[in-house]
């Protein structure tokens, strides 16, 4: 073995008696801490600890079991090092007890700089594993936790001492961790079958407002002969990727379910359905008055409150009891309220509902304030409905049954869904306007009076550009006479079989088949 390898396995330990007094001091302990054996043997081990007050010592705690954790110690030169220490109880022939303490090489604390000497490869490996930002843990063949890195401590909100001992998926003390119910099944597969398992789950760690998505990798740890000796687990926080997939799925669903008909009110209702199915407990769409009839929204005079009309609303509660305005009702929002600000600025906004900003929503409507309090609405999104540089109205989303408030990811999702719906609404509005114009033009082209002469009956109508077949019973025929522009006139008349065609039938002969006259 080379010198570097020998240094990395140099024993670093000391022994204590039952009172915590040092009874033996190894060469490795001398190399790490700098004390000669005569300076520490016979003295309390507590004298080596740094910090005021000193942390609890392994031999002071209840129970004779082993202990593993970090302790700050003071070197002979005055520097402080953070050491990972393991303590194991020992017993002599007469029943007396003591402790065997082993510890790793030094890791200087941040406020004392670093050692200029080049550390051992083994030390570097240990530091890399300790400082890896991914939570990692090691389990024995019984599935009990025997080691965990600092990232696991931060993720679980527990110290390493609290994490050691319980089986995978459990928390000490207490029941299994919610979201890790299938971990024992996977542990069995890893330890007994030697398989590598990938497991995706969602769980809420202490201190987090919402669940995170985690991708766990469980793999066997083998010895040189290939036998499974332990199991290691590495976890990666995949929340960002999960939310991106979830948002893409909602947008894909919105693309299929919004804009199925060229009808403004129906498109607005489809938007509320998507919102309450995926991210909101209450969804409201208020459009500027006239948009439902196909009119282009026109800004009103300065200082005048715009007139809205409720186009659609939907709730996770039956009958939408939170809403105080019925569908189709016209009303206004007071100046300075979130909907009015969204309409004026064209920017979406997120709001927490508390007593301070409740006045925004309650202004001019005590019923609205009462509904917010009664149903426990605690978070709101206000998103302008904009398409082709036109603001058609506002969409409001609320949560009251969902405990988690809206966040910036929800605001981004709402903006994208509303943007898609706004384009469909504007298409429907333009279609409504053009259809109304076409119908008005058709009515203007119809004659005001229909002449009745001889055996012919005039029935003016707008018909397809396909000649109607003649009737043998009545000698019915159709004639198309072109007019100006893109529209055509069809004139249908009925004559008896014995009546000769009228003088103007030449047009009919050129345009359509004329029956044989007898």
PDB file of N, CA and C in Angstrom, residues 106-169:
ATOM      1  N   UNK A 106     -10.250  16.072   9.860  1.00  0.00           N
ATOM      2  CA  UNK A 106     -10.835  17.385  10.159  1.00  0.00           C
ATOM      3  C   UNK A 106     -11.543  17.994   8.963  1.00  0.00           C
ATOM      4  N   UNK A 107     -12.602  18.741   9.263  1.00  0.00           N
ATOM      5  CA  UNK A 107     -13.233  19.613   8.276  1.00  0.00           C
ATOM      6  C   UNK A 107     -13.325  20.984   8.920  1.00  0.00           C
ATOM      7  N   UNK A 108     -12.405  21.898   8.586  1.00  0.00           N
ATOM      8  CA  UNK A 108     -12.348  23.201   9.253  1.00  0.00           C
ATOM      9  C   UNK A 108     -13.668  23.927   9.122  1.00  0.00           C
ATOM     10  N   UNK A 109     -14.013  24.627  10.210  1.00  0.00           N
ATOM     11  CA  UNK A 109     -15.236  25.421  10.174  1.00  0.00           C
ATOM     12  C   UNK A 109     -15.019  26.657   9.337  1.00  0.00           C
ATOM     13  N   UNK A 110     -16.131  27.266   8.889  1.00  0.00           N
ATOM     14  CA  UNK A 110     -16.054  28.355   7.921  1.00  0.00           C
ATOM     15  C   UNK A 110     -15.328  29.563   8.480  1.00  0.00           C
ATOM     16  N   UNK A 111     -15.409  29.780   9.804  1.00  0.00           N
ATOM     17  CA  UNK A 111     -14.834  30.996  10.346  1.00  0.00           C
ATOM     18  C   UNK A 111     -13.349  30.856  10.684  1.00  0.00           C
ATOM     19  N   UNK A 112     -12.763  29.687  10.414  1.00  0.00           N
ATOM     20  CA  UNK A 112     -11.346  29.534  10.696  1.00  0.00           C
ATOM     21  C   UNK A 112     -10.547  29.184   9.451  1.00  0.00           C
ATOM     22  N   UNK A 113     -11.127  29.318   8.256  1.00  0.00           N
ATOM     23  CA  UNK A 113     -10.383  29.074   7.036  1.00  0.00           C
ATOM     24  C   UNK A 113     -10.145  27.598   6.812  1.00  0.00           C
ATOM     25  N   UNK A 114      -9.191  27.280   5.950  1.00  0.00           N
ATOM     26  CA  UNK A 114      -8.885  25.902   5.605  1.00  0.00           C
ATOM     27  C   UNK A 114      -7.395  25.651   5.782  1.00  0.00           C
ATOM     28  N   UNK A 115      -7.058  24.360   5.886  1.00  0.00           N
ATOM     29  CA  UNK A 115      -5.661  23.962   6.013  1.00  0.00           C
ATOM     30  C   UNK A 115      -4.995  24.043   4.643  1.00  0.00           C
ATOM     31  N   UNK A 116      -3.744  24.544   4.620  1.00  0.00           N
ATOM     32  CA  UNK A 116      -3.029  24.674   3.362  1.00  0.00           C
ATOM     33  C   UNK A 116      -2.522  23.335   2.843  1.00  0.00           C
ATOM     34  N   UNK A 117      -2.429  22.328   3.711  1.00  0.00           N
ATOM     35  CA  UNK A 117      -1.909  21.030   3.285  1.00  0.00           C
ATOM     36  C   UNK A 117      -2.926  20.319   2.400  1.00  0.00           C
ATOM     37  N   UNK A 118      -2.413  19.470   1.508  1.00  0.00           N
ATOM     38  CA  UNK A 118      -3.271  18.725   0.579  1.00  0.00           C
ATOM     39  C   UNK A 118      -3.920  17.564   1.322  1.00  0.00           C
ATOM     40  N   UNK A 119      -5.252  17.491   1.348  1.00  0.00           N
ATOM     41  CA  UNK A 119      -5.911  16.409   2.093  1.00  0.00           C
ATOM     42  C   UNK A 119      -5.788  15.082   1.366  1.00  0.00           C
ATOM     43  N   UNK A 120      -6.026  13.996   2.106  1.00  0.00           N
ATOM     44  CA  UNK A 120      -5.990  12.663   1.525  1.00  0.00           C
ATOM     45  C   UNK A 120      -7.141  12.486   0.541  1.00  0.00           C
ATOM     46  N   UNK A 121      -6.940  11.545  -0.394  1.00  0.00           N
ATOM     47  CA  UNK A 121      -8.000  11.236  -1.344  1.00  0.00           C
ATOM     48  C   UNK A 121      -9.240  10.716  -0.624  1.00  0.00           C
ATOM     49  N   UNK A 122      -9.003   9.894   0.403  1.00  0.00           N
ATOM     50  CA  UNK A 122     -10.138   9.377   1.163  1.00  0.00           C
ATOM     51  C   UNK A 122     -10.938  10.491   1.829  1.00  0.00           C
ATOM     52  N   UNK A 123     -10.226  11.517   2.328  1.00  0.00           N
ATOM     53  CA  UNK A 123     -10.907  12.650   2.949  1.00  0.00           C
ATOM     54  C   UNK A 123     -11.702  13.420   1.908  1.00  0.00           C
ATOM     55  N   UNK A 124     -11.119  13.616   0.731  1.00  0.00           N
ATOM     56  CA  UNK A 124     -11.835  14.335  -0.327  1.00  0.00           C
ATOM     57  C   UNK A 124     -13.100  13.593  -0.738  1.00  0.00           C
ATOM     58  N   UNK A 125     -12.994  12.260  -0.844  1.00  0.00           N
ATOM     59  CA  UNK A 125     -14.178  11.483  -1.187  1.00  0.00           C
ATOM     60  C   UNK A 125     -15.266  11.662  -0.138  1.00  0.00           C
ATOM     61  N   UNK A 126     -14.868  11.613   1.123  1.00  0.00           N
ATOM     62  CA  UNK A 126     -15.848  11.763   2.194  1.00  0.00           C
ATOM     63  C   UNK A 126     -16.489  13.139   2.154  1.00  0.00           C
ATOM     64  N   UNK A 127     -15.673  14.168   1.954  1.00  0.00           N
ATOM     65  CA  UNK A 127     -16.230  15.514   1.859  1.00  0.00           C
ATOM     66  C   UNK A 127     -17.210  15.630   0.693  1.00  0.00           C
ATOM     67  N   UNK A 128     -16.850  15.040  -0.449  1.00  0.00           N
ATOM     68  CA  UNK A 128     -17.736  15.114  -1.608  1.00  0.00           C
ATOM     69  C   UNK A 128     -19.079  14.470  -1.309  1.00  0.00           C
ATOM     70  N   UNK A 129     -19.058  13.322  -0.627  1.00  0.00           N
ATOM     71  CA  UNK A 129     -20.312  12.650  -0.303  1.00  0.00           C
ATOM     72  C   UNK A 129     -21.108  13.441   0.728  1.00  0.00           C
ATOM     73  N   UNK A 130     -20.402  14.040   1.690  1.00  0.00           N
ATOM     74  CA  UNK A 130     -21.099  14.805   2.715  1.00  0.00           C
ATOM     75  C   UNK A 130     -21.716  16.082   2.160  1.00  0.00           C
ATOM     76  N   UNK A 131     -21.070  16.673   1.168  1.00  0.00           N
ATOM     77  CA  UNK A 131     -21.525  17.969   0.675  1.00  0.00           C
ATOM     78  C   UNK A 131     -22.366  17.875  -0.591  1.00  0.00           C
ATOM     79  N   UNK A 132     -22.636  16.669  -1.081  1.00  0.00           N
ATOM     80  CA  UNK A 132     -23.466  16.543  -2.267  1.00  0.00           C
ATOM     81  C   UNK A 132     -24.860  17.094  -1.976  1.00  0.00           C
ATOM     82  N   UNK A 133     -25.409  17.894  -2.863  1.00  0.00           N
ATOM     83  CA  UNK A 133     -26.704  18.541  -2.556  1.00  0.00           C
ATOM     84  C   UNK A 133     -27.895  17.598  -2.641  1.00  0.00           C
ATOM     85  N   UNK A 134     -27.700  16.378  -3.102  1.00  0.00           N
ATOM     86  CA  UNK A 134     -28.805  15.423  -3.198  1.00  0.00           C
ATOM     87  C   UNK A 134     -28.918  14.640  -1.899  1.00  0.00           C
ATOM     88  N   UNK A 135     -30.123  14.486  -1.355  1.00  0.00           N
ATOM     89  CA  UNK A 135     -30.286  13.662  -0.153  1.00  0.00           C
ATOM     90  C   UNK A 135     -29.880  12.214  -0.431  1.00  0.00           C
ATOM     91  N   UNK A 136     -29.042  11.661   0.448  1.00  0.00           N
ATOM     92  CA  UNK A 136     -28.594  10.279   0.324  1.00  0.00           C
ATOM     93  C   UNK A 136     -28.616   9.636   1.704  1.00  0.00           C
ATOM     94  N   UNK A 137     -28.943   8.345   1.725  1.00  0.00           N
ATOM     95  CA  UNK A 137     -28.987   7.607   2.990  1.00  0.00           C
ATOM     96  C   UNK A 137     -28.526   6.180   2.727  1.00  0.00           C
ATOM     97  N   UNK A 138     -28.020   5.550   3.788  1.00  0.00           N
ATOM     98  CA  UNK A 138     -27.525   4.180   3.713  1.00  0.00           C
ATOM     99  C   UNK A 138     -28.305   3.330   4.706  1.00  0.00           C
ATOM    100  N   UNK A 139     -28.724   2.130   4.259  1.00  0.00           N
ATOM    101  CA  UNK A 139     -29.532   1.235   5.086  1.00  0.00           C
ATOM    102  C   UNK A 139     -28.853  -0.128   5.171  1.00  0.00           C
ATOM    103  N   UNK A 140     -28.977  -0.783   6.344  1.00  0.00           N
ATOM    104  CA  UNK A 140     -28.403  -2.111   6.496  1.00  0.00           C
ATOM    105  C   UNK A 140     -29.351  -3.156   5.911  1.00  0.00           C
ATOM    106  N   UNK A 141     -29.023  -4.437   6.101  1.00  0.00           N
ATOM    107  CA  UNK A 141     -29.822  -5.499   5.499  1.00  0.00           C
ATOM    108  C   UNK A 141     -31.189  -5.639   6.148  1.00  0.00           C
ATOM    109  N   UNK A 142     -31.367  -5.073   7.317  1.00  0.00           N
ATOM    110  CA  UNK A 142     -32.695  -5.069   7.944  1.00  0.00           C
ATOM    111  C   UNK A 142     -33.545  -3.890   7.477  1.00  0.00           C
ATOM    112  N   UNK A 143     -32.932  -3.009   6.671  1.00  0.00           N
ATOM    113  CA  UNK A 143     -33.652  -1.834   6.200  1.00  0.00           C
ATOM    114  C   UNK A 143     -33.572  -0.658   7.134  1.00  0.00           C
ATOM    115  N   UNK A 144     -32.768  -0.754   8.190  1.00  0.00           N
ATOM    116  CA  UNK A 144     -32.629   0.337   9.155  1.00  0.00           C
ATOM    117  C   UNK A 144     -31.620   1.359   8.645  1.00  0.00           C
ATOM    118  N   UNK A 145     -31.884   2.626   8.918  1.00  0.00           N
ATOM    119  CA  UNK A 145     -30.998   3.706   8.488  1.00  0.00           C
ATOM    120  C   UNK A 145     -29.737   3.710   9.338  1.00  0.00           C
ATOM    121  N   UNK A 146     -28.594   3.645   8.689  1.00  0.00           N
ATOM    122  CA  UNK A 146     -27.324   3.657   9.426  1.00  0.00           C
ATOM    123  C   UNK A 146     -26.497   4.894   9.102  1.00  0.00           C
ATOM    124  N   UNK A 147     -26.858   5.661   8.079  1.00  0.00           N
ATOM    125  CA  UNK A 147     -26.127   6.894   7.758  1.00  0.00           C
ATOM    126  C   UNK A 147     -27.008   7.755   6.860  1.00  0.00           C
ATOM    127  N   UNK A 148     -26.834   9.059   6.997  1.00  0.00           N
ATOM    128  CA  UNK A 148     -27.566  10.017   6.166  1.00  0.00           C
ATOM    129  C   UNK A 148     -26.727  11.270   6.031  1.00  0.00           C
ATOM    130  N   UNK A 149     -26.728  11.866   4.848  1.00  0.00           N
ATOM    131  CA  UNK A 149     -25.902  13.053   4.631  1.00  0.00           C
ATOM    132  C   UNK A 149     -26.663  14.319   5.042  1.00  0.00           C
ATOM    133  N   UNK A 150     -25.966  15.451   5.151  1.00  0.00           N
ATOM    134  CA  UNK A 150     -26.630  16.693   5.590  1.00  0.00           C
ATOM    135  C   UNK A 150     -27.804  17.106   4.708  1.00  0.00           C
ATOM    136  N   UNK A 151     -27.756  16.808   3.389  1.00  0.00           N
ATOM    137  CA  UNK A 151     -28.884  17.170   2.530  1.00  0.00           C
ATOM    138  C   UNK A 151     -30.147  16.437   2.939  1.00  0.00           C
ATOM    139  N   UNK A 152     -30.011  15.195   3.408  1.00  0.00           N
ATOM    140  CA  UNK A 152     -31.169  14.456   3.912  1.00  0.00           C
ATOM    141  C   UNK A 152     -31.707  15.098   5.178  1.00  0.00           C
ATOM    142  N   UNK A 153     -30.813  15.548   6.053  1.00  0.00           N
ATOM    143  CA  UNK A 153     -31.237  16.223   7.273  1.00  0.00           C
ATOM    144  C   UNK A 153     -32.048  17.476   6.932  1.00  0.00           C
ATOM    145  N   UNK A 154     -31.578  18.249   5.950  1.00  0.00           N
ATOM    146  CA  UNK A 154     -32.300  19.468   5.575  1.00  0.00           C
ATOM    147  C   UNK A 154     -33.649  19.138   4.938  1.00  0.00           C
ATOM    148  N   UNK A 155     -33.680  18.108   4.094  1.00  0.00           N
ATOM    149  CA  UNK A 155     -34.915  17.759   3.403  1.00  0.00           C
ATOM    150  C   UNK A 155     -35.975  17.245   4.367  1.00  0.00           C
ATOM    151  N   UNK A 156     -35.570  16.442   5.344  1.00  0.00           N
ATOM    152  CA  UNK A 156     -36.522  15.844   6.273  1.00  0.00           C
ATOM    153  C   UNK A 156     -36.765  16.709   7.502  1.00  0.00           C
ATOM    154  N   UNK A 157     -35.941  17.732   7.706  1.00  0.00           N
ATOM    155  CA  UNK A 157     -36.120  18.581   8.878  1.00  0.00           C
ATOM    156  C   UNK A 157     -35.755  17.877  10.177  1.00  0.00           C
ATOM    157  N   UNK A 158     -34.882  16.871  10.096  1.00  0.00           N
ATOM    158  CA  UNK A 158     -34.467  16.108  11.267  1.00  0.00           C
ATOM    159  C   UNK A 158     -32.954  16.047  11.318  1.00  0.00           C
ATOM    160  N   UNK A 159     -32.421  15.869  12.532  1.00  0.00           N
ATOM    161  CA  UNK A 159     -30.981  15.707  12.676  1.00  0.00           C
ATOM    162  C   UNK A 159     -30.599  14.284  12.298  1.00  0.00           C
ATOM    163  N   UNK A 160     -29.301  14.071  12.070  1.00  0.00           N
ATOM    164  CA  UNK A 160     -28.841  12.733  11.707  1.00  0.00           C
ATOM    165  C   UNK A 160     -29.133  11.732  12.824  1.00  0.00           C
ATOM    166  N   UNK A 161     -29.020  12.175  14.064  1.00  0.00           N
ATOM    167  CA  UNK A 161     -29.308  11.289  15.188  1.00  0.00           C
ATOM    168  C   UNK A 161     -30.760  10.825  15.150  1.00  0.00           C
ATOM    169  N   UNK A 162     -31.674  11.725  14.775  1.00  0.00           N
ATOM    170  CA  UNK A 162     -33.089  11.354  14.695  1.00  0.00           C
ATOM    171  C   UNK A 162     -33.382  10.464  13.498  1.00  0.00           C
ATOM    172  N   UNK A 163     -32.570  10.588  12.444  1.00  0.00           N
ATOM    173  CA  UNK A 163     -32.804   9.784  11.246  1.00  0.00           C
ATOM    174  C   UNK A 163     -32.279   8.373  11.392  1.00  0.00           C
ATOM    175  N   UNK A 164     -31.253   8.162  12.221  1.00  0.00           N
ATOM    176  CA  UNK A 164     -30.647   6.841  12.341  1.00  0.00           C
ATOM    177  C   UNK A 164     -31.569   5.895  13.099  1.00  0.00           C
ATOM    178  N   UNK A 165     -31.622   4.663  12.636  1.00  0.00           N
ATOM    179  CA  UNK A 165     -32.404   3.642  13.318  1.00  0.00           C
ATOM    180  C   UNK A 165     -33.676   3.236  12.619  1.00  0.00           C
ATOM    181  N   UNK A 166     -34.592   4.194  12.287  1.00  0.00           N
ATOM    182  CA  UNK A 166     -35.848   3.781  11.666  1.00  0.00           C
ATOM    183  C   UNK A 166     -35.625   3.161  10.290  1.00  0.00           C
ATOM    184  N   UNK A 167     -36.543   2.301   9.914  1.00  0.00           N
ATOM    185  CA  UNK A 167     -36.480   1.698   8.588  1.00  0.00           C
ATOM    186  C   UNK A 167     -36.820   2.730   7.532  1.00  0.00           C
ATOM    187  N   UNK A 168     -36.491   2.410   6.276  1.00  0.00           N
ATOM    188  CA  UNK A 168     -36.772   3.326   5.168  1.00  0.00           C
ATOM    189  C   UNK A 168     -38.256   3.610   5.086  1.00  0.00           C
ATOM    190  N   UNK A 169     -38.593   4.878   4.944  1.00  0.00           N
ATOM    191  CA  UNK A 169     -39.991   5.274   4.846  1.00  0.00           C
ATOM    192  C   UNK A 169     -40.635   5.572   6.182  1.00  0.00           C
TER     193      UNK A 169
END
